[in-house]
Amino acid sequence: MHKILKQIIEKKQADLTLMKRNRFLSFTKNKISIIAEIKLASPTVPYFGSEKDISKRAINYQKAGADAISIITEKYFFKGNLKFISKIKDKVDLPILQKDFVIDPYQIYEAKIAGANALLLIAKIINKQTLIKFVSLCQEIGLEPIVEINDEQDLKKALSTSTNIIAVNARNLDTFIVDVDRACKLIQKIPDRFIKLGFSGIKSSDEVKMYKDAGASGILVGTSLMKTKDIKNFIKKLKAPQVKVKICGIRTLKSAQTAVAAGADFLGFNFVPSSKRYIKPQMAKKIISQLKEKINIVGVFENAQTDYISKIVKMLDLDYVQLHRKKIIKNTKDNTSYLLVDRQTQGIGKLPNLNESEALAKSSEIFFAGGLNQNNVEEVIKKVHPFAVDVAGGIETNGIQDNKKIKKFITIVKGADI
């Protein structure tokens, strides 16, 4: 072969390898990406669906917004087959992850020939040296290896390989018990140079949030998707980021506990002496000490001296400070900040302009405050799409925080269709 032709072929092969690997990697660029799984059975559930429905399901996954499709090809316990891969690829253009129990290099070549874009390698079932070789082989032939781990011993194996992606399976392979919290703790131990995925245990957006907060870029959803009768709505709810809630003007431990239990994300303590919601720092400290590890604490200030703000931040170990003059809510730990959209005069007037707020929310993460209550908050969320909503007067009755209104407000926000 002429050396120029040889160089052309080598360059083309390198490009193709990169393209094929990136095709699967591309899904991780979203805030949290969904790998939708197709499986016809499992060791604990003998029937999820039939082979004739595979193509239709794959099409529905793509229409619903899934970022990739996982297909289990193990035939004895999961009723899978390698031919399912080509069957799916004929109908959708999503990247395909093949899941099987890979114990021989032959299976890696099979996956490549079948058309998979990525292949699952389970660290638990092979030794470290074999895992290293399998990962390298996948990369050499243009398959993206995803190393699945189940515990810290598996993690050590994974770290010895050249993989780019590590997935944590919430299902304990020794007991078959699913524990998302345990999986999230393991994800947090994976170095940031890796793309991190969360597998199993996902029933709602609550588990998605847990995985995301732990550092996962994507999640794999299997059983819940195979069982649901409304794929589109189920995936939509998993992908949609919930609007966060700040309950402001906290003055009692009971109100604070109610807000935390109902799902609030931030508690606001008002340190503006002229405000009817003012709380003395010492009283705030007593409340915060009961809740500090459960929720983000915000100190609200207006025209306060920097030294005073710093003193209160240190005294109460505040997570955020809300500065009305600057219209920001600032993280005290890393200096990131959110824009605060509020009425010109607190407690007076109509809602802030929704059109202007909507435009601002497209370029910045905003807290929308001022005039919100359980009757208008859903409409505001649908129009503005804020990062968070901030309520004080809207959850009060005769100037006192109303625990029923707190619960109702948070329920509406968390259930809002955005």
Coordinates of N, CA and C in Angstrom, one line a residue, residues 12-160:
K12 N -8.3 8.5 8.9 CA -9.7 8.2 8.8 C -10.2 7.3 10.0
Q13 N -9.4 6.3 10.3 CA -9.7 5.4 11.4 C -9.6 6.1 12.7
A14 N -8.7 7.0 12.9 CA -8.6 7.8 14.1 C -9.8 8.7 14.3
D15 N -10.2 9.3 13.1 CA -11.4 10.2 13.2 C -12.6 9.4 13.5
L16 N -12.8 8.3 12.9 CA -14.0 7.4 13.1 C -14.0 7.0 14.5
T17 N -12.9 6.6 15.1 CA -12.9 6.1 16.5 C -13.3 7.2 17.4
L18 N -12.8 8.4 17.2 CA -13.1 9.5 18.0 C -14.6 9.9 17.9
M19 N -15.1 9.9 16.6 CA -16.5 10.2 16.4 C -17.4 9.2 17.1
K20 N -17.1 8.0 17.0 CA -17.9 6.9 17.6 C -17.9 7.0 19.1
R21 N -16.8 7.3 19.7 CA -16.7 7.5 21.1 C -17.4 8.7 21.6
N22 N -17.2 9.8 20.8 CA -17.9 11.1 21.2 C -19.4 11.0 21.0
R23 N -19.8 10.2 20.1 CA -21.3 10.1 19.9 C -22.0 9.6 21.2
F24 N -21.4 8.7 21.9 CA -22.0 8.3 23.2 C -21.7 9.3 24.3
L25 N -20.5 9.9 24.3 CA -20.1 10.9 25.3 C -20.9 12.1 25.2
S26 N -21.5 12.5 24.0 CA -22.2 13.7 23.9 C -23.4 13.9 24.8
F27 N -24.0 12.8 25.2 CA -25.2 12.9 26.0 C -24.9 13.4 27.4
T28 N -23.6 13.3 27.8 CA -23.3 13.8 29.2 C -23.1 15.3 29.3
K29 N -23.3 16.0 28.2 CA -23.1 17.5 28.3 C -24.3 18.2 28.9
N30 N -25.4 17.5 29.0 CA -26.6 18.1 29.6 C -26.4 18.1 31.1
K31 N -27.3 18.9 31.8 CA -27.2 18.9 33.2 C -27.3 17.6 33.9
I32 N -28.3 16.8 33.4 CA -28.4 15.4 33.8 C -29.0 14.7 32.7
S33 N -28.4 13.6 32.2 CA -28.9 12.9 31.0 C -29.5 11.6 31.4
I34 N -30.4 11.2 30.5 CA -31.1 10.0 30.8 C -30.7 8.9 29.8
I35 N -30.3 7.7 30.3 CA -30.0 6.5 29.5 C -31.3 5.6 29.8
A36 N -32.1 5.5 28.8 CA -33.4 4.7 28.9 C -33.1 3.3 28.6
E37 N -33.4 2.4 29.5 CA -33.1 1.0 29.3 C -34.3 0.1 28.7
I38 N -33.9 -0.8 27.9 CA -34.9 -1.8 27.4 C -34.4 -3.2 27.9
K39 N -35.3 -3.8 28.6 CA -35.0 -5.2 29.1 C -36.4 -5.9 29.1
L40 N -36.3 -7.1 28.7 CA -37.6 -7.9 28.6 C -37.9 -8.7 29.8
A41 N -36.9 -8.9 30.7 CA -37.1 -9.6 31.9 C -35.9 -9.3 32.8
S42 N -35.9 -9.8 34.1 CA -34.8 -9.8 35.0 C -34.9 -11.0 35.9
P43 N -33.8 -11.2 36.7 CA -33.9 -12.4 37.6 C -35.0 -12.3 38.6
T44 N -35.5 -11.1 38.9 CA -36.6 -10.9 39.9 C -38.0 -10.7 39.2
V45 N -38.0 -10.3 37.9 CA -39.2 -10.0 37.2 C -39.2 -10.8 35.9
P46 N -40.0 -11.8 35.8 CA -39.9 -12.7 34.6 C -40.4 -12.1 33.3
Y47 N -41.2 -11.0 33.4 CA -41.7 -10.4 32.1 C -41.9 -8.9 32.2
F48 N -41.2 -8.1 31.4 CA -41.4 -6.7 31.3 C -42.1 -6.4 29.9
G49 N -41.8 -7.1 28.9 CA -42.3 -6.9 27.6 C -41.9 -7.9 26.6
S50 N -42.3 -7.7 25.4 CA -42.0 -8.7 24.3 C -41.1 -8.1 23.3
E51 N -40.4 -9.0 22.6 CA -39.5 -8.6 21.5 C -40.1 -7.7 20.5
K52 N -41.4 -8.0 20.1 CA -42.1 -7.3 19.1 C -42.3 -5.8 19.4
D53 N -42.2 -5.4 20.7 CA -42.4 -4.1 21.1 C -41.1 -3.2 21.2
I54 N -39.9 -3.9 21.0 CA -38.7 -3.2 21.2 C -38.5 -2.0 20.3
S55 N -38.8 -2.1 19.1 CA -38.6 -0.9 18.2 C -39.5 0.2 18.5
K56 N -40.7 -0.1 18.8 CA -41.7 1.0 19.2 C -41.2 1.7 20.5
R57 N -40.7 0.9 21.4 CA -40.3 1.4 22.7 C -39.1 2.4 22.5
A58 N -38.1 1.9 21.6 CA -37.0 2.8 21.4 C -37.4 4.1 20.7
I59 N -38.3 4.0 19.8 CA -38.8 5.3 19.2 C -39.5 6.2 20.2
N60 N -40.2 5.6 21.1 CA -40.9 6.4 22.2 C -39.9 7.0 23.1
Y61 N -38.8 6.2 23.4 CA -37.7 6.8 24.2 C -37.1 8.0 23.6
Q62 N -36.8 7.9 22.3 CA -36.2 9.1 21.6 C -37.2 10.3 21.6
K63 N -38.4 10.0 21.3 CA -39.4 11.1 21.2 C -39.6 11.8 22.6
A64 N -39.4 11.0 23.6 CA -39.6 11.5 25.0 C -38.4 12.3 25.5
G65 N -37.3 12.2 24.8 CA -36.2 13.0 25.2 C -35.0 12.3 25.8
A66 N -35.0 11.0 25.7 CA -33.9 10.2 26.3 C -32.6 10.6 25.5
D67 N -31.5 10.5 26.2 CA -30.2 10.9 25.6 C -29.5 9.7 25.0
A68 N -29.8 8.5 25.5 CA -29.1 7.3 25.0 C -30.0 6.1 25.4
I69 N -29.8 5.0 24.8 CA -30.6 3.8 25.1 C -29.7 2.7 25.5
S70 N -30.1 2.0 26.6 CA -29.3 0.8 27.1 C -30.2 -0.4 26.7
I71 N -29.5 -1.4 26.2 CA -30.2 -2.7 25.9 C -29.4 -3.8 26.5
I72 N -30.2 -4.6 27.3 CA -29.5 -5.8 27.9 C -29.6 -7.0 27.0
T73 N -28.5 -7.6 26.7 CA -28.4 -8.6 25.7 C -28.2 -10.0 26.2
E74 N -28.1 -10.2 27.6 CA -28.0 -11.5 28.2 C -29.3 -12.2 28.0
K75 N -29.2 -13.5 27.5 CA -30.4 -14.2 27.0 C -31.1 -15.1 28.0
Y76 N -30.4 -15.6 29.0 CA -31.0 -16.6 29.9 C -31.9 -15.9 31.0
F77 N -31.4 -14.9 31.6 CA -32.1 -14.3 32.7 C -32.8 -13.0 32.4
F78 N -32.4 -12.3 31.3 CA -32.9 -11.1 30.8 C -33.6 -11.1 29.5
K79 N -33.6 -12.3 28.9 CA -34.3 -12.6 27.6 C -33.8 -11.6 26.5
G80 N -32.5 -11.3 26.6 CA -31.9 -10.4 25.6 C -31.3 -11.1 24.4
N81 N -30.9 -10.3 23.4 CA -30.3 -10.9 22.2 C -29.4 -9.8 21.5
L82 N -28.3 -10.2 21.0 CA -27.5 -9.2 20.3 C -28.2 -8.5 19.1
K83 N -29.1 -9.2 18.5 CA -29.8 -8.7 17.3 C -30.7 -7.5 17.7
F84 N -31.0 -7.3 19.0 CA -31.8 -6.2 19.4 C -31.1 -4.9 19.1
I85 N -29.8 -4.9 19.1 CA -29.0 -3.6 18.9 C -29.3 -3.1 17.5
S86 N -29.1 -3.9 16.5 CA -29.4 -3.5 15.1 C -30.8 -3.1 14.9
K87 N -31.7 -3.8 15.6 CA -33.1 -3.6 15.5 C -33.4 -2.2 16.0
I88 N -32.8 -1.8 17.1 CA -33.0 -0.4 17.6 C -32.3 0.6 16.7
K89 N -31.1 0.3 16.3 CA -30.4 1.3 15.5 C -31.1 1.6 14.2
D90 N -31.9 0.7 13.7 CA -32.6 0.9 12.4 C -33.8 1.9 12.6
K91 N -34.1 2.1 13.9 CA -35.3 3.0 14.2 C -35.0 4.3 14.8
V92 N -33.9 4.4 15.5 CA -33.5 5.7 16.2 C -32.0 6.0 16.0
D93 N -31.7 7.2 16.2 CA -30.3 7.6 16.1 C -29.6 8.0 17.4
L94 N -30.2 7.4 18.5 CA -29.5 7.6 19.8 C -28.4 6.6 19.9
P95 N -27.4 7.0 20.7 CA -26.3 6.1 21.0 C -26.8 4.9 21.8
I96 N -26.2 3.7 21.6 CA -26.6 2.5 22.2 C -25.5 2.0 23.2
L97 N -26.0 1.7 24.4 CA -25.1 1.1 25.4 C -25.6 -0.4 25.5
Q98 N -24.6 -1.3 25.2 CA -24.9 -2.7 25.4 C -24.6 -3.2 26.8
K99 N -25.5 -3.7 27.5 CA -25.3 -4.3 28.8 C -25.3 -5.8 28.8
D100 N -24.2 -6.4 29.3 CA -24.2 -7.8 29.3 C -23.1 -8.1 30.4
F101 N -22.9 -9.4 30.6 CA -21.9 -9.8 31.6 C -20.6 -10.3 30.8
V102 N -19.7 -9.3 30.6 CA -18.6 -9.5 29.7 C -17.5 -10.2 30.5
I103 N -17.1 -11.4 30.0 CA -16.1 -12.1 30.7 C -15.0 -12.6 29.7
D104 N -15.2 -12.3 28.4 CA -14.3 -12.8 27.4 C -14.1 -11.7 26.3
P105 N -12.9 -11.5 25.7 CA -12.7 -10.5 24.7 C -13.6 -10.7 23.5
Y106 N -14.0 -12.0 23.3 CA -14.9 -12.3 22.1 C -16.2 -11.4 22.2
Q107 N -16.7 -11.2 23.4 CA -17.9 -10.5 23.6 C -17.7 -9.0 23.2
I108 N -16.5 -8.5 23.4 CA -16.2 -7.1 23.0 C -16.3 -6.9 21.5
Y109 N -15.7 -7.9 20.8 CA -15.8 -7.8 19.3 C -17.2 -8.0 18.8
E110 N -17.9 -8.9 19.5 CA -19.4 -9.1 19.2 C -20.1 -7.8 19.3
A111 N -19.9 -7.0 20.4 CA -20.6 -5.8 20.6 C -20.3 -4.8 19.5
K112 N -19.0 -4.7 19.1 CA -18.6 -3.8 18.0 C -19.3 -4.2 16.7
I113 N -19.3 -5.4 16.4 CA -19.9 -5.9 15.1 C -21.4 -5.6 15.2
A114 N -22.0 -5.8 16.3 CA -23.5 -5.6 16.4 C -23.9 -4.2 16.3
G115 N -23.0 -3.3 16.5 CA -23.3 -1.8 16.3 C -23.4 -1.0 17.6
A116 N -23.0 -1.6 18.7 CA -23.1 -0.8 20.0 C -22.1 0.3 20.0
N117 N -22.5 1.4 20.6 CA -21.6 2.6 20.8 C -20.8 2.5 22.1
A118 N -21.3 1.8 23.1 CA -20.7 1.7 24.3 C -21.0 0.3 24.9
L119 N -20.1 -0.2 25.8 CA -20.2 -1.5 26.4 C -20.0 -1.4 27.9
L120 N -20.9 -2.1 28.6 CA -20.7 -2.1 30.0 C -19.7 -3.2 30.5
L121 N -18.8 -2.8 31.3 CA -17.8 -3.8 31.9 C -18.0 -3.7 33.4
I122 N -18.5 -4.9 34.0 CA -18.8 -4.9 35.4 C -17.5 -5.3 36.2
A123 N -17.0 -4.4 37.0 CA -15.8 -4.6 37.7 C -15.9 -5.8 38.7
K124 N -17.1 -6.1 39.2 CA -17.3 -7.1 40.2 C -17.0 -8.5 39.7
I125 N -17.2 -8.7 38.4 CA -17.1 -10.1 37.9 C -15.8 -10.5 37.2
I126 N -14.9 -9.5 37.1 CA -13.6 -9.8 36.5 C -12.5 -9.2 37.4
N127 N -11.2 -9.8 37.3 CA -10.2 -9.2 38.1 C -9.6 -7.9 37.5
K128 N -8.7 -7.3 38.2 CA -8.2 -6.0 37.8 C -7.5 -6.0 36.5
Q129 N -6.6 -7.0 36.3 CA -5.9 -7.1 35.0 C -6.8 -7.3 33.8
T130 N -7.8 -8.2 34.0 CA -8.7 -8.4 32.9 C -9.5 -7.1 32.6
L131 N -9.9 -6.4 33.6 CA -10.6 -5.2 33.4 C -9.8 -4.2 32.6
I132 N -8.6 -4.0 33.0 CA -7.6 -3.1 32.3 C -7.6 -3.5 30.8
K133 N -7.4 -4.8 30.5 CA -7.3 -5.2 29.1 C -8.6 -5.0 28.4
F134 N -9.7 -5.3 29.0 CA -11.0 -5.1 28.4 C -11.3 -3.6 28.0
V135 N -11.0 -2.8 28.9 CA -11.1 -1.3 28.7 C -10.3 -0.9 27.5
S136 N -9.0 -1.3 27.5 CA -8.1 -0.9 26.4 C -8.6 -1.5 25.1
L137 N -9.1 -2.7 25.1 CA -9.5 -3.3 23.8 C -10.8 -2.5 23.3
C138 N -11.7 -2.2 24.2 CA -12.8 -1.4 23.7 C -12.4 -0.1 23.1
Q139 N -11.5 0.6 23.7 CA -11.0 1.9 23.2 C -10.3 1.7 21.9
E140 N -9.5 0.6 21.7 CA -8.8 0.4 20.5 C -9.7 0.2 19.3
I141 N -10.9 -0.5 19.5 CA -11.8 -0.8 18.4 C -12.9 0.2 18.3
G142 N -12.9 1.3 19.1 CA -13.9 2.3 18.9 C -15.2 2.1 19.7
L143 N -15.2 1.3 20.8 CA -16.3 1.2 21.7 C -16.0 2.0 23.0
E144 N -17.0 2.7 23.5 CA -16.8 3.4 24.7 C -17.0 2.5 25.9
P145 N -15.9 2.2 26.7 CA -16.1 1.3 27.8 C -16.7 2.1 29.0
I146 N -17.8 1.5 29.6 CA -18.3 2.1 30.8 C -18.1 1.1 31.9
V147 N -17.3 1.5 32.9 CA -17.0 0.5 34.0 C -18.0 0.7 35.1
E148 N -18.7 -0.4 35.4 CA -19.7 -0.4 36.5 C -19.0 -0.8 37.8
I149 N -19.3 -0.1 38.9 CA -18.7 -0.4 40.2 C -19.8 -0.6 41.2
N150 N -19.5 -1.3 42.3 CA -20.5 -1.6 43.3 C -20.1 -1.2 44.7
D151 N -18.7 -1.1 44.8 CA -18.2 -0.8 46.1 C -16.8 -0.2 45.9
E152 N -16.1 0.1 47.0 CA -14.8 0.7 46.9 C -13.7 -0.2 46.3
Q153 N -13.8 -1.5 46.5 CA -12.9 -2.4 45.8 C -13.0 -2.3 44.3
D154 N -14.3 -2.2 43.9 CA -14.5 -2.0 42.4 C -13.9 -0.7 42.0
L155 N -14.1 0.3 42.8 CA -13.6 1.6 42.4 C -12.1 1.6 42.2
K156 N -11.4 0.9 43.1 CA -9.9 0.8 42.9 C -9.6 0.1 41.6
K157 N -10.3 -0.9 41.2 CA -10.1 -1.5 39.9 C -10.3 -0.5 38.8
A158 N -11.4 0.2 38.8 CA -11.8 1.1 37.8 C -10.7 2.2 37.6
L159 N -10.2 2.7 38.7 CA -9.2 3.8 38.7 C -7.9 3.3 38.0
S160 N -7.7 2.0 38.0 CA -6.4 1.5 37.4 C -6.6 1.3 35.9

